[in-house]
XYZ file of C-alpha atoms in Angstrom:
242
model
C 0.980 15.783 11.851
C 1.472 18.217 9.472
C 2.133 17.194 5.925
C 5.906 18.139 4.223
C 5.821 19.292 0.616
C 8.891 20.553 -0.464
C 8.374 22.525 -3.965
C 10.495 22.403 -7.773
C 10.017 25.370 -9.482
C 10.784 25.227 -13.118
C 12.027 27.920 -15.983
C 13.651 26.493 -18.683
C 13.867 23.147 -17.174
C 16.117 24.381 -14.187
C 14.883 24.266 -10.695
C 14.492 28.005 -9.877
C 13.036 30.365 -7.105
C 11.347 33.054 -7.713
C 10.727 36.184 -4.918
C 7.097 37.644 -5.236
C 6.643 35.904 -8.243
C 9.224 38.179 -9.926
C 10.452 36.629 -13.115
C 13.076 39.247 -12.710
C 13.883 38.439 -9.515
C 14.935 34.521 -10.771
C 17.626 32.356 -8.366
C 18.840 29.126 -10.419
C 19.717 26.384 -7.823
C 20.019 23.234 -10.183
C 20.323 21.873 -13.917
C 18.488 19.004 -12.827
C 15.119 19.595 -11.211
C 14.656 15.223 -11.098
C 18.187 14.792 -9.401
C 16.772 17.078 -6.667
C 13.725 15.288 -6.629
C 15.735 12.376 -5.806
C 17.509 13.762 -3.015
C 14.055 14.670 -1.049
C 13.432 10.883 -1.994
C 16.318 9.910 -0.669
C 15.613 11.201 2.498
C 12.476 10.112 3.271
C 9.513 12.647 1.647
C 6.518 11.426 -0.416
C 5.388 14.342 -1.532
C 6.636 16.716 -4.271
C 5.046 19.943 -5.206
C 6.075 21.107 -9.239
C 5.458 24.607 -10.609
C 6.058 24.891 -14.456
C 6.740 28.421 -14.290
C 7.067 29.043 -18.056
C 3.810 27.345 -18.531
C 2.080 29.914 -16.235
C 3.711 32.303 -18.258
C 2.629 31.249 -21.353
C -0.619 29.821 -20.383
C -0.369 26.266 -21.457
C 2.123 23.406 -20.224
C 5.836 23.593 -21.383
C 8.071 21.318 -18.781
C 5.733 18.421 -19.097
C 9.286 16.282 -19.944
C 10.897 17.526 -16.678
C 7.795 15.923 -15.081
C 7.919 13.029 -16.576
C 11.709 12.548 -15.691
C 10.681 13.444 -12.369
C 7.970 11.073 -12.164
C 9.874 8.333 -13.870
C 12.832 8.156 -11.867
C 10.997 8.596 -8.168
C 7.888 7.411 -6.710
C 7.655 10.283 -5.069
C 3.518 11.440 -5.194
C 3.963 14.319 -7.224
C 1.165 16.943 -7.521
C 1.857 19.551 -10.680
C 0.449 23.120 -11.464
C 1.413 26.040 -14.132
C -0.453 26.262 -17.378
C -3.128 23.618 -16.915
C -5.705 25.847 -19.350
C -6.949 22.842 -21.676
C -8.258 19.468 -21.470
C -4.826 19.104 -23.675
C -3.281 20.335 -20.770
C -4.793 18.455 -17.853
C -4.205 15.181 -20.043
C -0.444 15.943 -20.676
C -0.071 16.535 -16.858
C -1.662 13.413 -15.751
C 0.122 11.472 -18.797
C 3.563 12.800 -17.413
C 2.934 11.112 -14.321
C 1.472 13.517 -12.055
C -0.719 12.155 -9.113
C -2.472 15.495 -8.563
C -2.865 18.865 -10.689
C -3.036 22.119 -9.115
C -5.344 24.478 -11.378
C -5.869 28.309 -9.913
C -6.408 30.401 -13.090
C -9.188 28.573 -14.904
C -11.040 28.724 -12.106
C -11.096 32.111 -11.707
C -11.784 32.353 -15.494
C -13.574 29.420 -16.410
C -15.376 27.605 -13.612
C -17.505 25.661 -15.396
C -14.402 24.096 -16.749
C -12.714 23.710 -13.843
C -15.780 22.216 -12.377
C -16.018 19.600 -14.946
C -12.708 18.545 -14.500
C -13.072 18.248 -10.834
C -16.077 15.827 -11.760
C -14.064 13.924 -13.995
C -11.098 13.425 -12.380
C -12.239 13.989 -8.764
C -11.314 15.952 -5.399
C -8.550 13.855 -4.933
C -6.852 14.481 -7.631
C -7.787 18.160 -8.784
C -6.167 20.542 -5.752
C -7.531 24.066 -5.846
C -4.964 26.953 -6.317
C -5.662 30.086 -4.839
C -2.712 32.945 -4.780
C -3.795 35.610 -2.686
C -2.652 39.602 -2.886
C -4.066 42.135 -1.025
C -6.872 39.812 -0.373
C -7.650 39.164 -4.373
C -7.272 36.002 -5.690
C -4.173 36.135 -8.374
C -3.799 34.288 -11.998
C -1.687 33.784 -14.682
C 1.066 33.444 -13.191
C 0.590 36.010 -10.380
C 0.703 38.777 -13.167
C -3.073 39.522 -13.305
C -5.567 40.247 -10.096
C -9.055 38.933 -10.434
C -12.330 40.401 -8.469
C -12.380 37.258 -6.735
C -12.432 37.509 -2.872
C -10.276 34.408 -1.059
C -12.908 33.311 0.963
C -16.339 33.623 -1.156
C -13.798 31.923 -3.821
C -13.260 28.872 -1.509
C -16.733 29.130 -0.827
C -18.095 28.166 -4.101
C -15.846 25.769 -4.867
C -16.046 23.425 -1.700
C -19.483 23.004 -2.611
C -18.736 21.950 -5.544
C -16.894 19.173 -3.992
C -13.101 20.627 -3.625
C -11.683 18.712 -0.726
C -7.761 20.190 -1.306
C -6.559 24.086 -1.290
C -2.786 24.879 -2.055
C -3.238 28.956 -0.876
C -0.171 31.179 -1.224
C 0.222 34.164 0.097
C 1.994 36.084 -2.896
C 3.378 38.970 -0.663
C 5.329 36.174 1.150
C 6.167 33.939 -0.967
C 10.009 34.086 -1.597
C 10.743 36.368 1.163
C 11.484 33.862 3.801
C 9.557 35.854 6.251
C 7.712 34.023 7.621
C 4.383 32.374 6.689
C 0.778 34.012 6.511
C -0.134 32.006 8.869
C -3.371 34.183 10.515
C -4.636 33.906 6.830
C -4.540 30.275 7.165
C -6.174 29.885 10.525
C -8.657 31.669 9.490
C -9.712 30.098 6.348
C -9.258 26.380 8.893
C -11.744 27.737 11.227
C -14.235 28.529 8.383
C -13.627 25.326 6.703
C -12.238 22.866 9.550
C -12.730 20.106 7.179
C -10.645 21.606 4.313
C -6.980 19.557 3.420
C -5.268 23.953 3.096
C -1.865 23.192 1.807
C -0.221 27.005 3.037
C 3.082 27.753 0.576
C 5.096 30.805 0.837
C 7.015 32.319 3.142
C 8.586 29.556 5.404
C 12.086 30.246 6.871
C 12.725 27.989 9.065
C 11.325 24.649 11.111
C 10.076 26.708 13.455
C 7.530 28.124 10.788
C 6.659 24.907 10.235
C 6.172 24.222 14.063
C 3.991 27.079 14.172
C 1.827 26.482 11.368
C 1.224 22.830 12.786
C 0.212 24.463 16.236
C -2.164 26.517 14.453
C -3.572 23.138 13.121
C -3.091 23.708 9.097
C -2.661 20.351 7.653
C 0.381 20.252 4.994
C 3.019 22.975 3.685
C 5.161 23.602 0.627
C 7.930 25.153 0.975
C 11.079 25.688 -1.113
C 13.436 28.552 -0.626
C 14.500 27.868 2.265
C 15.762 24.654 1.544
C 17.936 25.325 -1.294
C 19.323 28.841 0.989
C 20.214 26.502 3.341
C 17.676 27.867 5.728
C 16.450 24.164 6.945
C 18.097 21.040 7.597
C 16.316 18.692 5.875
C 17.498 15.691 7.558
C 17.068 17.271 11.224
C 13.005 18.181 9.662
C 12.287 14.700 8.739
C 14.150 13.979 12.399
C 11.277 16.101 13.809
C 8.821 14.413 11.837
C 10.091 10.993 12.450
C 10.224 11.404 16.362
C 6.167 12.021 16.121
């Protein structure tokens, strides 16, 4: 069964949405990113995915205090990404209460770093990020294309022991369009044994359906839960009757 991540985006510590990664293209659905945290809790998620937007921005961690309320009051399993550049960083994440840390630039940029963390934290708490446009692997926030091809870029890093891949498909994310989903299949059948998070795009169950058909194993999605696009309590119905 496929596993449900819904995502807090932060900016200023206000859960936000962005389209395309647009900074200018900013939605503000609550003050309170941990009161909606507690309402996924509430009914019935364990996961939480949490973006610290102005820390990919600014290239080091900034909402490490929404975190920690987040973290504090839930038990939700929370995994955290956005300006993780520093041991400094990694340390305030994982001090904040985060179970898991999603790192995507510094391993574009640094790889013996990210390596090293991966050894000293391990695969199940490090989870790859790889933001893909036009086939390029993305950083910094989605502002800066790298040379790095998706695949060759997985590649390299599941032998060095990377067991978890949150991949987003930049054109889609925000768009509620639909998910990439022929991207996904087709890093699954290259790496069958790979735990591929997919994130952007979902509209609807049904995208969720679909993705589960085509056998990826877990999904963040956001957007279309705060436009109203999913019933949350009819999705964990779904999941429930499984």
């Amino acid at each position: 069964m496929i596993e449900l991540i819904p995502a807090i985006d932060i900016i200023n510590g206000q859960c936000v949405r962005l389209t395309k990664g647009d900074y200018d293209q900013k939605t503000v659905y609550s003050n309170s990113p941990a009161e909606v945290a507690k309402e996924f809790e509430q009914l019935g998620f364990q996961r939480l995915h949490v973006v610290d937007l102005d820390g990919a921005k600014s290239k080091h961690i900034v909402n490490s205090a929404v975190l920690s309320q987040i973290t504090t009051e839930t038990s939700l399993t929370t995994d955290f990404g956005g300006g993780i550049k520093t041991d400094e960083d990694i340390e305030k994440a994982f001090a904040a209460g985060a179970s898991m840390v999603t790192v995507g630039s510094i391993a574009v940029t640094q790889p013996e770093l990210f390596i090293g963390w991966l050894r000293k934290y391990g695969a199940e708490r490090m989870i790859l990020g790889a933001d893909v446009r036009n086939g390029k692997i993305s950083i910094n926030g989605w502002k800066e294309d790298s040379e790095e091809d998706l695949l060759p870029f997985l590649q390299k890093y599941i032998e060095a022991g990377v067991k978890m891949v949150l991949c987003t498909e930049i054109s889609k994310d925000g768009t509620l369009q639909g998910p990439a989903i022929e991207l996904y299949k087709r890093v699954m059948e290259k790496y069958p044994q790979l735990h591929l998070i997919a994130s952007g795009g979902v509209a609807c169950m049904d995208d969720i359906k679909a993705l589960e058909a085509a056998g990826i194993p877990a999904v963040v999605f956001g957007k279309a839960i705060y436009e109203g696009r999913i019933d949350l309590k009819e999705l964990m119905d779904w999941r429930n009757s499984k």
